[in-house]
Short mmCIF file of C-alpha atoms and ligand atoms in Angstrom, two decimals:
data_model
loop_
_atom_site.label_atom_id
_atom_site.label_comp_id
_atom_site.label_asym_id
_atom_site.label_seq_id
_atom_site.Cartn_x
_atom_site.Cartn_y
_atom_site.Cartn_z
CA MET A 1 63.10 8.54 7.55
CA HIS A 2 64.87 8.45 4.24
CA ALA A 3 62.78 6.65 1.60
CA VAL A 4 63.91 5.72 -1.89
CA GLY A 5 61.39 5.01 -4.74
CA ILE A 6 61.50 2.21 -7.27
CA VAL A 7 59.28 2.40 -10.35
CA ALA A 8 58.72 -0.86 -12.16
CA ALA A 9 58.60 0.18 -15.83
CA ALA A 10 60.20 -2.71 -17.75
CA GLY A 11 56.89 -4.32 -18.91
CA SER A 12 55.80 -4.64 -22.55
CA GLY A 13 52.79 -2.85 -24.07
CA LEU A 14 51.25 -6.05 -25.27
CA ARG A 15 47.83 -6.00 -23.63
CA LEU A 16 47.62 -2.26 -24.34
CA GLY A 17 48.24 -3.01 -27.98
CA ALA A 18 51.02 -0.39 -27.89
CA ASP A 19 53.92 -0.01 -30.28
CA ARG A 20 56.37 0.65 -27.43
CA PRO A 21 56.76 -0.41 -23.71
CA LYS A 22 53.72 0.51 -21.77
CA ALA A 23 55.62 2.95 -19.55
CA LEU A 24 56.51 5.09 -22.58
CA VAL A 25 52.90 5.32 -23.84
CA PRO A 26 51.71 8.92 -23.53
CA LEU A 27 48.89 10.17 -21.30
CA ALA A 28 48.10 13.81 -22.03
CA ASP A 29 51.39 13.84 -24.10
CA ARG A 30 53.45 12.66 -21.17
CA PRO A 31 54.79 9.01 -20.91
CA LEU A 32 53.12 7.03 -18.09
CA VAL A 33 56.53 6.56 -16.38
CA CYS A 34 56.91 10.41 -16.00
CA TRP A 35 53.54 10.61 -14.17
CA ALA A 36 54.52 7.76 -11.85
CA VAL A 37 57.91 9.34 -10.99
CA ASP A 38 56.15 12.64 -10.32
CA THR A 39 53.73 10.97 -7.87
CA LEU A 40 56.56 9.69 -5.83
CA ARG A 41 58.49 12.99 -5.95
CA ASP A 42 55.58 15.11 -5.18
CA GLY A 43 54.84 12.82 -2.28
CA GLY A 44 58.34 13.52 -0.82
CA VAL A 45 60.38 10.61 -2.20
CA ALA A 46 63.12 12.40 -4.14
CA ASP A 47 65.55 9.58 -4.92
CA VAL A 48 63.99 7.35 -7.53
CA VAL A 49 65.24 4.34 -9.47
CA VAL A 50 63.32 3.19 -12.51
CA ALA A 51 63.61 -0.39 -13.95
CA VAL A 52 63.33 -0.34 -17.78
CA PRO A 53 63.52 -2.74 -20.69
CA GLY A 54 67.28 -3.21 -21.63
CA ASP A 55 66.83 -2.07 -25.20
CA GLU A 56 65.04 1.13 -24.28
CA LEU A 57 67.47 2.79 -21.93
CA THR A 58 67.97 5.76 -24.13
CA ALA A 59 64.24 6.31 -24.81
CA PHE A 60 63.68 6.40 -21.01
CA ALA A 61 66.70 8.69 -20.34
CA THR A 62 65.31 11.05 -22.92
CA VAL A 63 61.94 11.55 -21.19
CA LEU A 64 62.98 11.34 -17.48
CA PRO A 65 64.79 13.87 -15.29
CA LEU A 66 68.54 13.57 -15.25
CA ASP A 67 68.72 12.66 -11.52
CA VAL A 68 66.40 9.68 -11.93
CA ARG A 69 68.53 6.49 -11.91
CA LEU A 70 67.82 3.84 -14.55
CA VAL A 71 68.44 0.16 -14.27
CA VAL A 72 67.85 -2.71 -16.71
CA GLY A 73 64.83 -4.66 -15.58
CA GLY A 74 64.09 -8.34 -16.07
CA ALA A 75 61.73 -10.70 -17.77
CA THR A 76 59.22 -10.47 -14.91
CA ARG A 77 58.13 -7.75 -12.55
CA THR A 78 59.82 -9.64 -9.72
CA ALA A 79 63.09 -9.69 -11.66
CA SER A 80 62.77 -5.90 -12.47
CA VAL A 81 62.24 -4.88 -8.78
CA ARG A 82 65.05 -7.20 -7.76
CA ALA A 83 67.36 -5.42 -10.15
CA ALA A 84 66.27 -1.95 -8.84
CA LEU A 85 66.74 -2.98 -5.30
CA ASP A 86 70.30 -3.83 -6.03
CA ALA A 87 70.75 -0.13 -7.11
CA VAL A 88 69.03 1.09 -4.00
CA SER A 89 71.44 -0.88 -1.88
CA ASP A 90 74.48 0.88 -3.59
CA PRO A 91 76.93 1.44 -0.60
CA ALA A 92 78.20 4.59 -2.32
CA ARG A 93 74.80 6.32 -1.53
CA PRO A 94 73.23 7.33 1.75
CA ALA A 95 71.42 4.23 3.12
CA ALA A 96 67.73 4.38 2.84
CA ASP A 97 65.41 3.30 5.73
CA ALA A 98 62.50 2.73 3.56
CA VAL A 99 61.60 1.72 -0.06
CA LEU A 100 58.44 2.58 -1.87
CA VAL A 101 57.80 0.36 -4.94
CA HIS A 102 55.45 1.85 -7.57
CA ASP A 103 54.09 0.60 -10.92
CA ALA A 104 54.69 2.94 -13.88
CA ALA A 105 51.29 1.66 -15.07
CA ARG A 106 49.44 3.68 -12.31
CA PRO A 107 50.00 7.21 -13.65
CA LEU A 108 47.18 9.01 -11.76
CA THR A 109 47.97 7.81 -8.27
CA PRO A 110 47.41 10.79 -5.90
CA THR A 111 50.20 11.89 -3.61
CA ASP A 112 47.88 11.24 -0.65
CA VAL A 113 48.44 7.61 -1.18
CA VAL A 114 52.22 8.12 -0.89
CA ALA A 115 51.57 10.15 2.27
CA ARG A 116 49.52 7.35 3.84
CA VAL A 117 52.19 4.71 3.05
CA LEU A 118 54.93 6.80 4.39
CA ALA A 119 53.03 7.63 7.57
CA ALA A 120 52.41 3.90 8.26
CA LEU A 121 56.12 3.18 7.76
CA ALA A 122 57.11 6.04 10.00
CA GLY A 123 54.64 4.52 12.53
CA GLY A 124 56.79 1.30 12.57
CA ALA A 125 55.02 -0.93 10.03
CA PRO A 126 57.57 -3.03 8.14
CA ALA A 127 55.36 -3.41 5.05
CA VAL A 128 52.38 -1.36 3.89
CA VAL A 129 49.99 -1.68 0.89
CA PRO A 130 47.17 0.55 -0.34
CA VAL A 131 44.01 -1.34 -0.82
CA LEU A 132 40.43 -0.87 -1.96
CA PRO A 133 37.35 -2.97 -1.31
CA VAL A 134 35.96 -5.41 -3.85
CA VAL A 135 32.45 -4.19 -4.92
CA ASP A 136 31.45 -6.86 -7.28
CA THR A 137 30.39 -10.39 -6.32
CA THR A 138 33.57 -12.37 -6.85
CA VAL A 139 33.67 -16.04 -7.79
CA THR A 140 35.95 -18.90 -8.76
CA VAL A 141 35.46 -20.98 -11.93
CA ASP A 142 36.67 -24.33 -13.17
CA ASP A 143 38.49 -24.95 -16.46
CA ASP A 144 35.13 -24.89 -18.38
CA GLY A 145 34.30 -21.53 -16.96
CA ARG A 146 31.62 -23.01 -14.66
CA LEU A 147 31.19 -21.21 -11.37
CA THR A 148 32.58 -23.26 -8.44
CA ALA A 149 32.34 -20.84 -5.49
CA ALA A 150 31.49 -17.37 -4.46
CA LEU A 151 34.11 -15.61 -2.28
CA PRO A 152 33.13 -13.56 0.74
CA ARG A 153 33.90 -10.08 -0.68
CA GLU A 154 33.87 -8.48 2.81
CA THR A 155 37.35 -9.67 3.36
CA LEU A 156 38.71 -9.28 -0.15
CA ARG A 157 40.77 -6.21 -1.08
CA ARG A 158 42.33 -4.98 -4.39
CA VAL A 159 45.96 -4.16 -3.87
CA GLN A 160 47.56 -1.10 -5.41
CA THR A 161 51.02 0.68 -5.38
CA PRO A 162 53.10 2.40 -4.16
CA GLN A 163 53.84 -0.32 -1.63
CA GLY A 164 56.21 0.71 1.20
CA PHE A 165 58.70 -1.40 3.08
CA ALA A 166 61.37 -1.11 5.63
CA ARG A 167 64.45 -1.48 3.32
CA ALA A 168 66.12 -4.23 5.35
CA ALA A 169 62.88 -6.33 5.33
CA LEU A 170 62.43 -5.97 1.54
CA VAL A 171 66.15 -6.77 0.76
CA ASP A 172 66.02 -9.76 3.02
CA ALA A 173 62.77 -11.06 1.49
CA TYR A 174 64.11 -10.73 -2.03
CA GLU A 175 67.26 -12.57 -1.02
CA ARG A 176 65.29 -15.47 0.33
CA LEU A 177 63.02 -15.65 -2.73
CA PRO A 178 64.23 -18.24 -5.16
CA ALA A 179 65.40 -16.65 -8.46
CA GLU A 180 62.81 -18.43 -10.58
CA VAL A 181 59.72 -17.39 -8.44
CA GLU A 182 57.55 -14.81 -9.96
CA LEU A 183 55.07 -12.90 -7.76
CA THR A 184 52.76 -10.15 -8.90
CA ASP A 185 53.65 -7.64 -6.21
CA ASP A 186 56.21 -6.94 -3.47
CA ALA A 187 53.80 -7.52 -0.52
CA ALA A 188 53.67 -11.14 -1.72
CA VAL A 189 57.53 -11.29 -1.61
CA VAL A 190 57.74 -10.01 2.00
CA ARG A 191 54.75 -12.23 3.15
CA ALA A 192 56.59 -15.20 1.76
CA ALA A 193 59.44 -14.28 4.16
CA GLY A 194 56.93 -14.03 7.03
CA VAL A 195 56.75 -10.24 7.35
CA PRO A 196 53.30 -8.85 8.40
CA VAL A 197 51.77 -6.50 5.82
CA THR A 198 49.64 -3.52 6.93
CA THR A 199 47.03 -1.88 4.73
CA VAL A 200 46.14 1.77 4.19
CA PRO A 201 43.25 3.13 2.04
CA GLY A 202 44.05 3.14 -1.69
CA ASP A 203 42.38 5.37 -4.28
CA GLU A 204 40.43 4.60 -7.47
CA ARG A 205 42.59 7.00 -9.35
CA ALA A 206 45.58 4.75 -8.65
CA ALA A 207 43.98 2.22 -11.11
CA LYS A 208 46.43 0.29 -13.28
CA VAL A 209 46.42 0.99 -17.03
CA THR A 210 46.37 -2.51 -18.67
CA VAL A 211 44.06 -2.52 -21.66
CA PRO A 212 43.12 0.39 -24.08
CA TYR A 213 39.92 1.24 -22.09
CA ASP A 214 42.02 2.06 -19.03
CA LEU A 215 44.00 4.53 -21.02
CA ASP A 216 40.88 6.18 -22.43
CA LEU A 217 39.60 6.46 -18.91
CA ALA A 218 42.76 8.09 -17.75
CA GLU A 219 42.68 10.60 -20.60
CA LEU A 220 39.18 11.57 -19.70
CA GLN A 221 40.29 12.07 -16.01
CA VAL A 222 43.16 14.40 -16.96
CA SER A 223 41.10 16.34 -19.54
CA GLY A 224 38.05 16.72 -17.17
O1 LIG B 301 52.07 -6.28 -16.43
P1 LIG B 301 51.62 -5.39 -15.31
O2 LIG B 301 50.76 -4.20 -15.80
O3 LIG B 301 51.04 -6.08 -14.20
O4 LIG B 301 52.93 -4.73 -14.77
C1 LIG B 301 52.90 -3.94 -13.61
C2 LIG B 301 54.13 -3.03 -13.60
O5 LIG B 301 55.31 -3.85 -13.65
C3 LIG B 301 54.15 -2.16 -14.86
O6 LIG B 301 54.51 -0.84 -14.49
C4 LIG B 301 55.28 -2.87 -15.69
O7 LIG B 301 56.07 -1.93 -16.51
C5 LIG B 301 56.17 -3.45 -14.61
N1 LIG B 301 56.94 -4.60 -15.15
C6 LIG B 301 58.38 -4.61 -15.03
N2 LIG B 301 59.02 -5.65 -15.57
C7 LIG B 301 58.46 -6.62 -16.23
C8 LIG B 301 57.04 -6.72 -16.22
C9 LIG B 301 56.30 -5.74 -15.70
O8 LIG B 301 58.88 -3.60 -14.49
N3 LIG B 301 59.21 -7.68 -16.68
#
């Protein structure tokens, strides 16, 4: 199976309070995007396409290996992955059977997670996501913040990346998705096209860096 990796790295650093795109924020002196690319490569996915902000191409090219392909991302994560997927489908390159889509914002994802996703794809699953259980009581609230319902947490899962897909299924699902629709992950895109999504165990270390506390925690993990 030939798998290609996509790293979504075109987001801003707004919630992190960063002075640069989040994917360029350093963790132990290395930009987050470099950690994410390494996870895919160490997991056996050598060919990687990274979606980056259009005005930061040079900055990303400076920190990433020469053989990582860069594409200009979009205003939403969905648009960024769509742009990278176009590059993956380049007819001049060997056709990939599978695509793994990973967030640059999950720098400490262990390669075991990549292995589990690849194994499920090799076993015939058209779409695979790593998940973790929800350990807190989880509720819904109304506009005033008043609790309206408690959700049965036994059936809830937190979804991580990398998410794996049969390439044809992912390409087809993105083609069917109206251009203006924004979804928060790629499993949602294929589900909208009716593709069944399998789960494999995720890993707490694959947590997403969103706010400054997450970065502090990641720094502690790499220094400990
Ligand atoms: O904003 P959030 O942390 O959920 O973004 C998840 C991932 O999607 C990040 O790695 C971010 O760089 C990427 N992203 C993107 N293009 C956007 C917005 C987010 O590639 N327009």
